[in-house]
């Protein structure tokens, strides 16, 4: 789950020209970057659904930069995050105790809260009638896919949603994503200029979603 969120955020940032970013306190060998430090996990209320409600949690990141050379990039990331409906940005002074615990000097920073949804398997009990009626739904499985453009090149940072899932996910640098879906689910893929609907292939196979250039 943690690696999956890291890949999503990396792809989201790269699609907006906000690269490089890092998710470790270790210095990067290739220079300066904007840094995401995971500080905590917060509860979220379950969404309203007719089926079994998925588990939901928020990842709280402290966003800083490794040095002043990427401070402008961190500002662009802040503006982009404030425009994302799924993200929540918190501004304000960081407690001195936190800087002391991290071993960093006080510096410009903001908190980014990223929602994560974990679907649960549904179990359907028979109705208590004279004749037992078994009701089942299509099985939901973990599917992996890739979003490409008209030339077959990966599309990073594409926004992907499924009816009933609640929260969006984003493709990583290689255009890949993974989510739990049923065969009948409609998957909505959006970029700044394109919007397509796709369904998981049957039988399960490599799932590639092309974004054709607008006419």
mmCIF file of C-alpha atoms in Angstrom:
data_model
loop_
_atom_site.group_PDB
_atom_site.id
_atom_site.type_symbol
_atom_site.label_atom_id
_atom_site.label_comp_id
_atom_site.label_asym_id
_atom_site.label_seq_id
_atom_site.Cartn_x
_atom_site.Cartn_y
_atom_site.Cartn_z
ATOM 1 C CA UNK A 1 0.000 0.000 0.000
ATOM 2 C CA UNK A 2 2.771 2.458 0.898
ATOM 3 C CA UNK A 3 4.757 1.788 -2.280
ATOM 4 C CA UNK A 4 1.570 2.136 -4.324
ATOM 5 C CA UNK A 5 0.876 5.615 -2.915
ATOM 6 C CA UNK A 6 4.501 6.613 -3.506
ATOM 7 C CA UNK A 7 4.268 5.591 -7.174
ATOM 8 C CA UNK A 8 1.008 7.496 -7.600
ATOM 9 C CA UNK A 9 2.374 10.710 -6.107
ATOM 10 C CA UNK A 10 5.589 10.429 -8.122
ATOM 11 C CA UNK A 11 3.612 10.028 -11.347
ATOM 12 C CA UNK A 12 1.255 12.857 -10.414
ATOM 13 C CA UNK A 13 4.179 15.210 -9.764
ATOM 14 C CA UNK A 14 6.084 14.159 -12.903
ATOM 15 C CA UNK A 15 3.015 14.768 -15.099
ATOM 16 C CA UNK A 16 3.024 18.393 -13.936
ATOM 17 C CA UNK A 17 6.716 18.918 -14.551
ATOM 18 C CA UNK A 18 7.497 18.679 -10.831
ATOM 19 C CA UNK A 19 10.461 16.356 -10.953
ATOM 20 C CA UNK A 20 12.501 15.139 -9.176
ATOM 21 C CA UNK A 21 10.738 14.359 -5.900
ATOM 22 C CA UNK A 22 11.869 12.001 -3.171
ATOM 23 C CA UNK A 23 10.225 9.988 -0.404
ATOM 24 C CA UNK A 24 13.322 9.256 1.658
ATOM 25 C CA UNK A 25 15.428 11.337 4.008
ATOM 26 C CA UNK A 26 18.584 10.042 2.317
ATOM 27 C CA UNK A 27 20.203 12.635 -0.007
ATOM 28 C CA UNK A 28 19.700 12.050 -3.736
ATOM 29 C CA UNK A 29 22.798 11.313 -5.768
ATOM 30 C CA UNK A 30 21.463 13.319 -8.721
ATOM 31 C CA UNK A 31 20.945 16.593 -6.875
ATOM 32 C CA UNK A 32 18.239 18.609 -5.131
ATOM 33 C CA UNK A 33 14.571 17.697 -4.954
ATOM 34 C CA UNK A 34 11.233 18.316 -3.286
ATOM 35 C CA UNK A 35 10.914 15.899 -0.365
ATOM 36 C CA UNK A 36 7.801 14.063 0.920
ATOM 37 C CA UNK A 37 8.130 12.839 4.516
ATOM 38 C CA UNK A 38 5.339 10.574 5.790
ATOM 39 C CA UNK A 39 4.436 11.785 9.286
ATOM 40 C CA UNK A 40 1.264 9.885 10.089
ATOM 41 C CA UNK A 41 -1.907 8.059 9.114
ATOM 42 C CA UNK A 42 -5.328 9.581 9.804
ATOM 43 C CA UNK A 43 -8.795 7.967 9.841
ATOM 44 C CA UNK A 44 -11.437 8.742 7.220
ATOM 45 C CA UNK A 45 -15.188 8.061 7.370
ATOM 46 C CA UNK A 46 -16.358 5.273 5.047
ATOM 47 C CA UNK A 47 -18.246 6.342 1.912
ATOM 48 C CA UNK A 48 -21.943 5.694 1.482
ATOM 49 C CA UNK A 49 -22.390 2.528 -0.537
ATOM 50 C CA UNK A 50 -24.917 -0.252 -1.001
ATOM 51 C CA UNK A 51 -22.187 -2.859 -0.675
ATOM 52 C CA UNK A 52 -19.479 -3.389 1.871
ATOM 53 C CA UNK A 53 -17.797 -0.077 2.597
ATOM 54 C CA UNK A 54 -14.072 0.038 1.779
ATOM 55 C CA UNK A 55 -11.445 0.954 4.325
ATOM 56 C CA UNK A 56 -10.218 4.530 4.062
ATOM 57 C CA UNK A 57 -7.212 6.324 5.514
ATOM 58 C CA UNK A 58 -5.303 9.539 4.881
ATOM 59 C CA UNK A 59 -1.532 9.698 4.501
ATOM 60 C CA UNK A 60 -0.105 12.905 5.985
ATOM 61 C CA UNK A 61 3.106 14.089 4.315
ATOM 62 C CA UNK A 62 5.348 16.979 5.276
ATOM 63 C CA UNK A 63 6.519 18.565 2.011
ATOM 64 C CA UNK A 64 9.863 20.375 2.089
ATOM 65 C CA UNK A 65 12.804 20.911 -0.272
ATOM 66 C CA UNK A 66 16.337 19.658 0.182
ATOM 67 C CA UNK A 67 17.793 23.106 -0.581
ATOM 68 C CA UNK A 68 16.791 26.540 -1.852
ATOM 69 C CA UNK A 69 17.409 25.682 -5.521
ATOM 70 C CA UNK A 70 14.111 23.753 -5.743
ATOM 71 C CA UNK A 71 11.998 26.092 -3.614
ATOM 72 C CA UNK A 72 10.220 27.472 -6.695
ATOM 73 C CA UNK A 73 9.354 23.915 -7.718
ATOM 74 C CA UNK A 74 7.880 23.273 -4.273
ATOM 75 C CA UNK A 75 5.707 26.364 -4.737
ATOM 76 C CA UNK A 76 4.374 25.030 -8.055
ATOM 77 C CA UNK A 77 3.649 21.698 -6.390
ATOM 78 C CA UNK A 78 1.714 23.507 -3.647
ATOM 79 C CA UNK A 79 -0.459 25.321 -6.210
ATOM 80 C CA UNK A 80 -1.121 22.085 -8.116
ATOM 81 C CA UNK A 81 -2.024 20.188 -4.933
ATOM 82 C CA UNK A 82 -4.464 22.917 -3.868
ATOM 83 C CA UNK A 83 -6.344 22.397 -7.150
ATOM 84 C CA UNK A 84 -6.713 18.623 -6.744
ATOM 85 C CA UNK A 85 -10.162 17.720 -5.343
ATOM 86 C CA UNK A 86 -8.845 14.567 -3.624
ATOM 87 C CA UNK A 87 -5.879 16.223 -1.896
ATOM 88 C CA UNK A 88 -6.003 18.373 1.222
ATOM 89 C CA UNK A 89 -3.341 21.000 1.910
ATOM 90 C CA UNK A 90 -2.634 22.348 5.396
ATOM 91 C CA UNK A 91 -0.648 25.560 5.814
ATOM 92 C CA UNK A 92 0.821 26.979 8.993
ATOM 93 C CA UNK A 93 3.881 26.989 11.199
ATOM 94 C CA UNK A 94 5.548 23.656 11.854
ATOM 95 C CA UNK A 95 6.158 22.890 15.523
ATOM 96 C CA UNK A 96 9.798 23.492 16.536
ATOM 97 C CA UNK A 97 9.801 20.052 18.177
ATOM 98 C CA UNK A 98 9.219 18.430 14.785
ATOM 99 C CA UNK A 99 12.186 20.186 13.182
ATOM 100 C CA UNK A 100 14.283 19.102 16.147
ATOM 101 C CA UNK A 101 13.120 15.492 15.829
ATOM 102 C CA UNK A 102 13.867 15.462 12.083
ATOM 103 C CA UNK A 103 17.228 17.125 12.575
ATOM 104 C CA UNK A 104 16.446 19.828 10.001
ATOM 105 C CA UNK A 105 16.530 23.619 10.354
ATOM 106 C CA UNK A 106 13.162 25.432 10.205
ATOM 107 C CA UNK A 107 12.194 26.008 6.567
ATOM 108 C CA UNK A 108 9.158 26.620 4.323
ATOM 109 C CA UNK A 109 6.869 23.584 4.353
ATOM 110 C CA UNK A 110 3.272 22.452 4.059
ATOM 111 C CA UNK A 111 1.313 19.324 4.917
ATOM 112 C CA UNK A 112 -0.307 17.228 2.183
ATOM 113 C CA UNK A 113 -3.089 14.772 3.064
ATOM 114 C CA UNK A 114 -3.640 12.043 0.470
ATOM 115 C CA UNK A 115 -6.717 9.757 0.731
ATOM 116 C CA UNK A 116 -6.245 6.012 0.240
ATOM 117 C CA UNK A 117 -9.110 3.570 -0.330
ATOM 118 C CA UNK A 118 -8.778 -0.182 0.235
ATOM 119 C CA UNK A 119 -11.764 -2.148 -1.177
ATOM 120 C CA UNK A 120 -12.966 -5.189 0.776
ATOM 121 C CA UNK A 121 -14.360 -8.440 -0.573
ATOM 122 C CA UNK A 122 -18.142 -8.621 -0.365
ATOM 123 C CA UNK A 123 -19.957 -11.609 1.086
ATOM 124 C CA UNK A 124 -23.660 -11.995 0.344
ATOM 125 C CA UNK A 125 -25.825 -14.066 2.707
ATOM 126 C CA UNK A 126 -28.898 -15.960 1.425
ATOM 127 C CA UNK A 127 -32.345 -14.568 2.175
ATOM 128 C CA UNK A 128 -34.086 -16.344 5.101
ATOM 129 C CA UNK A 129 -37.013 -17.709 3.025
ATOM 130 C CA UNK A 130 -38.449 -21.153 2.424
ATOM 131 C CA UNK A 131 -36.452 -21.415 -0.781
ATOM 132 C CA UNK A 132 -32.833 -20.385 -0.439
ATOM 133 C CA UNK A 133 -31.862 -17.724 -2.952
ATOM 134 C CA UNK A 134 -28.161 -17.220 -3.550
ATOM 135 C CA UNK A 135 -27.212 -13.721 -4.677
ATOM 136 C CA UNK A 136 -23.687 -13.083 -5.851
ATOM 137 C CA UNK A 137 -21.974 -10.241 -7.596
ATOM 138 C CA UNK A 138 -19.131 -10.355 -10.056
ATOM 139 C CA UNK A 139 -15.838 -10.952 -8.243
ATOM 140 C CA UNK A 140 -13.648 -7.912 -7.782
ATOM 141 C CA UNK A 141 -9.991 -8.548 -8.528
ATOM 142 C CA UNK A 142 -6.782 -6.548 -8.538
ATOM 143 C CA UNK A 143 -6.114 -5.436 -12.103
ATOM 144 C CA UNK A 144 -3.084 -3.660 -13.475
ATOM 145 C CA UNK A 145 -3.219 -1.423 -16.499
ATOM 146 C CA UNK A 146 -1.278 1.152 -18.465
ATOM 147 C CA UNK A 147 -2.372 4.419 -20.036
ATOM 148 C CA UNK A 148 -0.645 5.415 -23.289
ATOM 149 C CA UNK A 149 -1.030 8.194 -25.837
ATOM 150 C CA UNK A 150 -1.703 7.832 -29.553
ATOM 151 C CA UNK A 151 1.966 6.996 -30.174
ATOM 152 C CA UNK A 152 2.037 4.288 -27.525
ATOM 153 C CA UNK A 153 4.035 6.409 -25.062
ATOM 154 C CA UNK A 154 3.282 6.240 -21.327
ATOM 155 C CA UNK A 155 0.969 8.900 -19.859
ATOM 156 C CA UNK A 156 2.015 9.749 -16.293
ATOM 157 C CA UNK A 157 -0.309 11.443 -13.819
ATOM 158 C CA UNK A 158 -3.558 10.480 -15.579
ATOM 159 C CA UNK A 159 -6.494 10.626 -13.148
ATOM 160 C CA UNK A 160 -8.423 7.347 -12.840
ATOM 161 C CA UNK A 161 -11.728 6.803 -11.050
ATOM 162 C CA UNK A 162 -14.292 4.012 -10.775
ATOM 163 C CA UNK A 163 -17.971 4.450 -9.881
ATOM 164 C CA UNK A 164 -18.398 3.724 -6.174
ATOM 165 C CA UNK A 165 -14.672 3.776 -5.392
ATOM 166 C CA UNK A 166 -14.766 7.345 -4.120
ATOM 167 C CA UNK A 167 -11.139 8.424 -4.442
ATOM 168 C CA UNK A 168 -9.103 8.870 -7.604
ATOM 169 C CA UNK A 169 -5.725 7.314 -8.297
ATOM 170 C CA UNK A 170 -3.020 8.506 -10.682
ATOM 171 C CA UNK A 171 -0.774 6.664 -13.115
ATOM 172 C CA UNK A 172 2.917 6.467 -12.251
ATOM 173 C CA UNK A 173 5.888 7.525 -14.416
ATOM 174 C CA UNK A 174 5.464 4.501 -16.704
ATOM 175 C CA UNK A 175 1.737 5.160 -17.124
ATOM 176 C CA UNK A 176 0.828 2.178 -14.967
ATOM 177 C CA UNK A 177 -1.866 1.850 -12.309
ATOM 178 C CA UNK A 178 -3.499 -0.869 -10.245
ATOM 179 C CA UNK A 179 -6.960 -1.034 -8.681
ATOM 180 C CA UNK A 180 -9.583 -3.503 -7.530
ATOM 181 C CA UNK A 181 -12.418 -3.612 -10.081
ATOM 182 C CA UNK A 182 -15.196 -5.878 -11.348
ATOM 183 C CA UNK A 183 -15.640 -6.771 -15.033
ATOM 184 C CA UNK A 184 -18.729 -4.546 -15.285
ATOM 185 C CA UNK A 185 -17.066 -1.483 -13.719
ATOM 186 C CA UNK A 186 -16.539 1.568 -15.929
ATOM 187 C CA UNK A 187 -13.102 3.105 -15.457
ATOM 188 C CA UNK A 188 -12.844 6.839 -16.155
ATOM 189 C CA UNK A 189 -9.460 8.146 -17.336
ATOM 190 C CA UNK A 190 -8.862 11.891 -17.429
ATOM 191 C CA UNK A 191 -5.977 14.180 -18.341
ATOM 192 C CA UNK A 192 -5.917 17.926 -18.829
ATOM 193 C CA UNK A 193 -7.242 17.564 -22.402
ATOM 194 C CA UNK A 194 -8.783 14.096 -22.691
ATOM 195 C CA UNK A 195 -11.490 11.988 -21.075
ATOM 196 C CA UNK A 196 -12.221 8.337 -21.905
ATOM 197 C CA UNK A 197 -14.188 5.445 -20.403
ATOM 198 C CA UNK A 198 -12.789 1.904 -20.393
ATOM 199 C CA UNK A 199 -13.742 -1.506 -19.028
ATOM 200 C CA UNK A 200 -11.428 -4.305 -17.847
ATOM 201 C CA UNK A 201 -10.766 -6.834 -20.646
ATOM 202 C CA UNK A 202 -12.239 -10.335 -20.487
ATOM 203 C CA UNK A 203 -10.620 -12.749 -19.993
ATOM 204 C CA UNK A 204 -8.006 -10.958 -17.817
ATOM 205 C CA UNK A 205 -5.127 -9.821 -20.003
ATOM 206 C CA UNK A 206 -2.719 -6.956 -20.413
ATOM 207 C CA UNK A 207 -4.893 -3.864 -20.007
ATOM 208 C CA UNK A 208 -3.764 -0.938 -22.104
ATOM 209 C CA UNK A 209 -5.914 2.189 -22.320
ATOM 210 C CA UNK A 210 -5.035 4.441 -25.281
ATOM 211 C CA UNK A 211 -5.716 8.167 -25.185
ATOM 212 C CA UNK A 212 -6.196 9.103 -28.821
ATOM 213 C CA UNK A 213 -5.467 12.699 -29.846
ATOM 214 C CA UNK A 214 -8.553 14.928 -29.878
ATOM 215 C CA UNK A 215 -10.172 15.360 -33.288
#
